[in-house]
Every structure is written in C-alpha cells, then in structure tokens.
XYZ file of C-alpha atoms in Angstrom:
376
model
C 119.633 191.920 78.376
C 119.794 195.076 80.243
C 122.464 197.586 78.821
C 121.742 200.690 81.268
C 120.461 200.559 85.034
C 118.774 204.371 86.547
C 118.376 204.915 89.876
C 116.879 208.433 89.009
C 115.965 208.475 93.181
C 116.709 205.690 94.854
C 117.719 205.642 99.151
C 121.065 207.162 98.306
C 121.441 207.376 94.723
C 120.123 210.630 92.697
C 119.980 211.192 89.029
C 122.704 208.103 88.834
C 123.093 206.162 85.065
C 125.346 202.992 85.099
C 125.754 201.259 82.007
C 126.397 197.329 82.521
C 128.800 195.537 80.202
C 129.766 191.761 80.498
C 131.159 192.028 83.933
C 130.325 194.894 86.153
C 131.560 195.554 89.952
C 129.977 198.034 91.880
C 132.448 198.846 94.488
C 132.849 201.570 97.572
C 133.156 201.887 101.411
C 130.291 200.834 103.082
C 127.319 203.164 102.515
C 128.356 203.957 99.472
C 125.147 202.337 98.140
C 126.724 198.463 96.077
C 124.237 196.739 97.647
C 121.287 199.257 96.850
C 121.893 199.544 93.199
C 121.955 195.480 92.876
C 118.469 195.742 95.351
C 116.996 197.775 91.850
C 117.822 196.307 89.740
C 116.573 192.575 91.422
C 113.101 194.881 92.050
C 113.015 195.138 88.869
C 113.358 191.961 87.261
C 110.307 190.636 89.705
C 108.032 193.619 88.553
C 109.020 192.468 85.364
C 108.682 188.492 86.235
C 104.552 189.034 86.957
C 105.460 190.146 90.846
C 104.139 192.332 92.561
C 105.105 195.637 94.531
C 105.176 194.296 98.690
C 107.030 191.420 97.176
C 109.931 193.404 94.768
C 109.488 196.146 97.450
C 109.175 194.353 100.948
C 111.092 197.590 102.398
C 109.735 200.283 100.028
C 109.638 203.362 102.601
C 113.866 202.090 102.741
C 114.423 202.618 99.168
C 112.720 206.369 99.391
C 115.364 209.166 98.804
C 116.666 210.552 102.425
C 116.016 213.822 102.646
C 112.540 213.561 99.994
C 110.149 215.909 101.387
C 106.631 214.746 101.298
C 103.941 216.682 99.106
C 100.678 218.147 100.649
C 99.064 214.857 100.507
C 101.778 213.191 102.638
C 103.333 210.933 99.540
C 106.539 210.315 99.182
C 108.206 207.943 96.806
C 111.428 206.721 94.483
C 111.874 206.365 90.422
C 113.975 203.961 88.736
C 114.548 202.211 85.105
C 116.728 200.758 83.161
C 117.490 199.994 79.145
C 116.775 196.760 77.418
C 118.773 196.117 74.271
C 117.416 193.125 71.878
C 116.040 192.908 68.579
C 113.144 196.281 68.996
C 116.475 197.946 69.323
C 117.081 199.954 73.103
C 113.887 199.533 74.915
C 113.374 201.849 78.393
C 111.532 201.452 81.495
C 111.124 203.847 83.538
C 109.013 203.458 86.411
C 108.036 205.825 89.371
C 106.874 204.046 92.545
C 105.029 205.741 95.401
C 105.866 203.907 99.308
C 103.923 206.568 101.595
C 100.585 206.648 102.296
C 100.251 203.359 99.897
C 102.662 201.474 97.734
C 101.796 201.656 94.163
C 102.624 202.391 91.035
C 102.087 205.866 89.622
C 104.082 206.249 86.818
C 105.397 203.637 84.276
C 106.825 204.611 80.760
C 107.845 202.544 78.115
C 109.767 204.131 75.252
C 111.624 203.421 71.746
C 113.843 206.124 70.497
C 112.003 209.331 69.544
C 108.551 206.867 70.523
C 106.499 206.237 72.942
C 104.860 202.737 73.530
C 103.307 203.126 76.720
C 102.562 205.469 80.052
C 100.537 204.897 82.531
C 99.283 207.564 85.661
C 97.650 207.649 88.639
C 94.179 209.677 87.558
C 92.410 208.616 90.754
C 94.449 208.162 94.563
C 90.905 206.902 95.358
C 91.496 204.305 93.006
C 93.269 200.693 93.052
C 94.155 201.124 89.031
C 95.957 203.940 86.957
C 95.340 205.370 83.791
C 97.425 203.219 80.990
C 97.667 204.392 76.997
C 99.658 202.025 74.998
C 100.471 202.702 71.198
C 97.993 201.189 68.317
C 98.843 203.494 65.335
C 95.428 202.188 63.717
C 91.836 203.788 63.575
C 92.954 204.969 66.934
C 95.968 206.066 67.908
C 96.469 205.018 71.512
C 94.450 202.593 73.567
C 93.606 203.752 77.148
C 92.751 201.461 79.648
C 92.788 201.060 83.825
C 95.719 198.710 85.262
C 96.519 197.707 88.839
C 98.555 199.989 90.323
C 100.644 197.091 92.414
C 102.003 195.223 88.956
C 104.099 196.685 86.199
C 102.214 197.666 83.267
C 104.957 196.348 80.847
C 104.351 192.812 82.188
C 101.214 192.920 81.769
C 100.745 193.884 78.121
C 101.020 190.629 76.058
C 97.735 189.931 78.382
C 95.970 193.008 77.360
C 96.988 194.269 73.547
C 95.557 192.129 71.055
C 98.483 192.407 68.264
C 96.162 193.149 65.166
C 97.975 197.103 63.763
C 101.352 197.543 63.240
C 101.938 199.739 66.572
C 100.231 197.136 68.545
C 103.042 194.870 67.351
C 105.567 197.215 68.318
C 104.398 197.908 71.674
C 104.315 193.910 72.388
C 107.540 193.317 70.660
C 108.853 195.712 73.116
C 107.238 194.570 75.910
C 108.279 191.214 75.363
C 111.683 192.051 75.181
C 111.793 193.877 78.390
C 109.596 190.796 80.417
C 112.195 187.777 78.791
C 115.605 190.484 79.912
C 113.652 190.277 83.311
C 112.961 187.593 83.961
C 116.344 186.017 83.252
C 118.168 187.281 86.212
C 118.986 184.997 88.934
C 120.283 186.603 92.471
C 122.755 184.276 93.905
C 124.006 184.610 97.394
C 126.307 181.461 98.832
C 125.650 180.917 102.668
C 128.580 177.978 103.026
C 126.836 177.341 106.428
C 124.400 176.182 104.708
C 125.932 174.055 102.144
C 127.618 171.836 104.702
C 125.235 169.199 105.840
C 123.721 166.216 102.840
C 120.463 167.003 101.663
C 117.974 165.043 99.589
C 117.477 164.664 96.034
C 115.086 166.353 94.039
C 114.843 168.052 90.957
C 118.386 169.464 91.109
C 117.713 173.309 90.721
C 120.172 175.392 92.769
C 118.740 177.946 94.761
C 119.812 181.560 95.823
C 121.760 180.107 99.270
C 122.612 177.204 97.044
C 121.728 175.047 99.804
C 121.411 172.621 97.919
C 124.624 172.603 96.015
C 125.245 169.101 96.558
C 121.684 168.167 94.942
C 122.783 169.891 91.779
C 126.083 168.178 91.657
C 124.656 165.236 91.832
C 122.317 165.962 89.342
C 125.023 167.454 86.907
C 126.941 164.291 87.312
C 124.501 162.635 86.054
C 122.912 164.702 83.275
C 125.557 167.431 82.437
C 128.957 165.633 82.781
C 130.777 167.838 80.425
C 129.956 171.520 82.587
C 129.854 168.729 85.667
C 134.396 167.627 84.452
C 134.107 171.752 83.593
C 133.391 172.990 86.807
C 135.527 169.670 88.513
C 138.357 171.618 85.999
C 138.423 174.732 87.581
C 137.603 173.851 91.263
C 141.550 173.244 92.007
C 141.597 177.347 90.808
C 139.452 178.110 94.339
C 140.477 175.048 96.564
C 143.624 174.162 98.442
C 145.729 170.770 97.609
C 146.357 169.212 93.990
C 142.091 168.694 93.477
C 141.324 165.891 91.197
C 137.395 166.267 90.376
C 134.667 166.328 92.253
C 132.393 163.772 93.527
C 128.378 163.212 94.593
C 127.988 159.516 97.691
C 124.653 158.795 98.202
C 123.718 158.044 101.915
C 121.613 155.341 103.496
C 119.112 157.904 104.228
C 118.955 159.083 100.488
C 120.069 162.011 101.511
C 123.542 162.692 99.130
C 126.623 165.057 99.566
C 129.460 166.651 97.603
C 132.829 165.398 98.214
C 136.197 167.199 96.519
C 138.812 164.541 95.448
C 142.377 165.413 95.649
C 145.300 163.709 94.932
C 146.281 161.661 98.458
C 149.157 163.155 100.178
C 151.765 160.459 100.642
C 150.532 157.562 98.985
C 151.971 154.932 96.984
C 150.698 154.389 93.570
C 149.791 157.049 91.336
C 146.639 158.138 90.975
C 145.765 157.747 94.493
C 143.105 160.170 95.674
C 141.187 161.032 98.829
C 137.303 161.863 99.264
C 136.754 165.306 101.165
C 133.486 166.320 101.693
C 132.698 169.389 100.705
C 130.946 170.042 104.852
C 134.411 170.236 105.262
C 135.307 172.516 103.580
C 136.486 176.704 104.573
C 133.924 179.584 103.176
C 135.577 180.811 101.052
C 136.123 177.156 99.230
C 132.452 176.490 99.544
C 131.301 180.010 97.839
C 134.385 180.097 94.867
C 132.234 176.833 94.330
C 129.125 177.971 94.644
C 129.515 181.004 92.208
C 131.538 178.805 89.726
C 129.014 176.638 89.409
C 126.375 179.344 88.566
C 128.941 180.813 86.004
C 128.790 176.915 84.220
C 125.531 176.049 84.201
C 122.617 178.174 82.752
C 118.988 178.599 83.875
C 118.067 175.037 83.531
C 120.341 174.616 86.162
C 118.982 177.696 88.271
C 115.365 177.694 90.352
C 114.482 180.254 87.823
C 111.671 181.324 85.087
C 111.990 178.631 82.538
C 111.633 180.597 78.949
C 110.807 177.988 76.867
C 109.404 179.785 74.634
C 112.227 181.738 73.706
C 115.082 180.399 71.472
C 118.291 179.191 73.185
C 120.440 181.317 70.986
C 118.568 184.345 72.302
C 118.844 183.799 76.265
C 121.133 186.118 78.363
C 121.280 185.152 82.154
C 122.233 187.668 84.573
C 123.140 186.592 87.669
C 123.677 189.264 90.724
C 125.758 188.637 92.713
C 126.081 191.119 96.352
C 129.568 190.693 98.320
C 130.847 188.693 95.423
C 134.163 188.816 97.145
C 132.631 188.160 100.475
C 134.460 184.873 102.208
C 137.231 184.969 99.020
C 140.892 185.483 99.021
C 142.803 187.462 96.665
C 143.616 184.181 94.649
C 139.884 182.508 94.481
C 138.341 186.117 93.956
C 141.033 186.966 91.143
C 140.233 182.777 89.685
C 136.151 183.526 89.637
C 136.974 186.713 87.671
C 138.544 185.246 85.498
C 136.277 182.837 84.994
C 133.150 185.172 84.651
C 135.481 187.370 82.186
C 135.678 184.267 79.929
C 132.320 182.903 80.112
C 130.521 186.319 79.844
C 132.947 187.174 77.006
C 130.124 185.261 74.493
C 127.212 187.151 75.353
C 125.109 184.381 76.687
C 125.702 184.791 80.259
C 126.209 188.371 82.566
C 127.750 189.173 85.815
C 127.018 192.020 88.155
C 127.991 192.179 92.078
C 128.815 194.348 94.260
C 133.097 194.284 95.836
C 134.545 196.238 98.841
C 137.952 198.681 97.188
C 140.316 195.883 97.794
C 138.784 193.176 95.332
C 137.757 196.269 93.355
C 141.759 197.017 92.745
C 141.991 193.834 91.861
C 139.333 193.318 89.550
C 141.131 196.636 87.276
C 143.180 194.203 86.354
C 141.081 191.187 84.436
C 140.206 192.136 80.700
C 136.949 192.243 80.335
C 135.823 193.280 83.682
C 134.287 197.250 84.374
C 133.715 198.871 87.817
C 131.725 201.543 88.633
C 133.189 203.582 91.869
C 130.451 204.635 94.459
C 131.410 207.339 96.702
C 129.451 207.383 99.690
C-alpha cells in the first residue's frame, strides 16, 4: 500500500510530503490544492498500471508549478513520487516529467533504503527514449537499456528483467510491489444525476461515476447476499425514514432499478414496507449509498484491474474520493466516516479523500481518521 505521497514540484505544491494512513482526508479552503493531491495520486496509479503519460496527465501543462521558469531549451515540468510499503520494505518511486515543449518522462528512481534499484535519465532529447540502469548484482553490477519516455520504467521492469541473479530478483520484487499498489486504486466520484434511471444488467462492476449503481445492487443481491445485507443495514444511517432493506426490481424492458425499502407509514399490520425507487432519493442519499457500497465491497465488484495473481490476503484497495463530503449533510458524512474508519482499520481498504473545512472539523472527532490541512 502507498504510505507516503510526495509532491516535490506539482501545480501549487512544492516540497510537500504527506504520510497516508487508513483514512486520510485533505482539507482546506478553495484553491489550497486538495483536488490536486488526489490528481497526483491517481496519475501515479495510472502510470503504475501501464497507462502512458498522455492518459495519466491529460492536462500536463496545468501540473507545472505556476512560477516555474523554462530552461534554455524551453523545458518545464514537474516532480512527484510515493513510498509503497510491503514485503520488500519501503520502496520509493520518484518521477520527473517534462510537460513542455513535449510530454515525456525525463527521470525516474526506484529505491530501497540504502540501495538504488532503477534510474532513468534523458540522454538524447532527439530520441523518444530514456537511458535506464537497473541493479543486477551479478557479473555485471548494473544492466543498461533504453526504455520509452512515455511509460513508467518501473511498470516495464517485470517484462524486461530476467530474474536470474539475486539483484534482479530484488528489483523485480520491488517493482511488482509498486505495481500492485498502483493497480489497487479506485477513484470514485458518484454523480447522482446519472444514478436515477433504470439500467441494463451487465457484469455488475461499479463504474467511477456510480451511474450503474442499480446494476451492481442487482448483482450483490444475488451473488453477495451478506455484503448486500450489510449495505442495507447501514443505509438507514444516511437515508431518511426507517429503512428496512435494499431491493432491486427487474423491469419489462430488461433493465433494473434499485429501490429503498422503508417501513410503510400508517400501515396497519406489522412489517409492512413501501418501496421507494432510488431515482426519488436526494443527491446526498445517493452519494452516501454509492460510497458505502464501494467501502463494503472490493476489487471484484469495482471497475478496476483484477489482480488474480496476487493472494487476496496481500491485496489492499485504496479508494480515492475527491469532494467526499459533497452533497452530504453532517449526519450522512459522520455515518460514512464511521463506516470508513471501521472498515479501513483491518488494513485491506484505505480511503484518501478531499473535504471542505466544515467537514474537516467533524472528521477530527472520528478515531482512525487523519486530516491534513492545506493552505492556499
């Protein structure tokens, strides 16, 4: 898991080092860089998953520090990094990116305490490659080879290193540790206006905007009844009325819609319920349900890379949630944080979010939640 995020020179951040715990919330006024922190984290995750620079940084020029001066060749860029803890120990990854005049990686370092495992550097600006050196510790101390300048070298190492010497095995293990952590990130931004309509059934994996919430609830109600029941049990903390469950209705046009089951008002018999389509719920209720579902499920239910080659006991999902408190009232936000703190305490799921100043004050009262205050 990623335990530290470094923004050495990224947008408004300079020399910033942020430790990350089970639940870490970045707070501050508008313009303090809360969303920028999460953008950097997600970009690293995309690079570690094999995406190229253009996908990871669609607005690379906007990531360059505002007052950064171009050098004699007109080059400007930014630097970010992270530390990933795991079986190898704390592995540090640091990346230098040139945004102008052409987007490319110009330097990368993968290190363990006291040992450099991989370095890359731009030797010839006319070529679309960087010169890489990685630890070998055999008859040849290091191996040198060109790597493409639009992909993360660390993500390429498992395909390039033979693993014949002890040094190569060490490099492979460290690189794989970073890649596993990067591939285990799910960025979530529920959009209530897209969650109200019935949806067709499919593979039942929740997308970033949670617009297919009904489809996923249809799957969990059939395939994951215990998780579904637990979500129904926490729904009442964020939804109005006495909630008794979550249901899914199959409609004649082969779509499904989710319904919130509530105790019927004025009903004469005990146990009488009324079903309210999720499309009638408020924005805060829908965002609460979607975020709670993300925390209560896992990679198999989320639209993200599957790590079948990694034992489930060694996986740690990290959820990124910009504007975590958006649309939530104080009761809903506190209930969601209590749920997150409880779930993240076992180490398999982590939450990194951005919140406003008012929500940050409430978050400080929740045990297990760390709040990082940013200044504009």
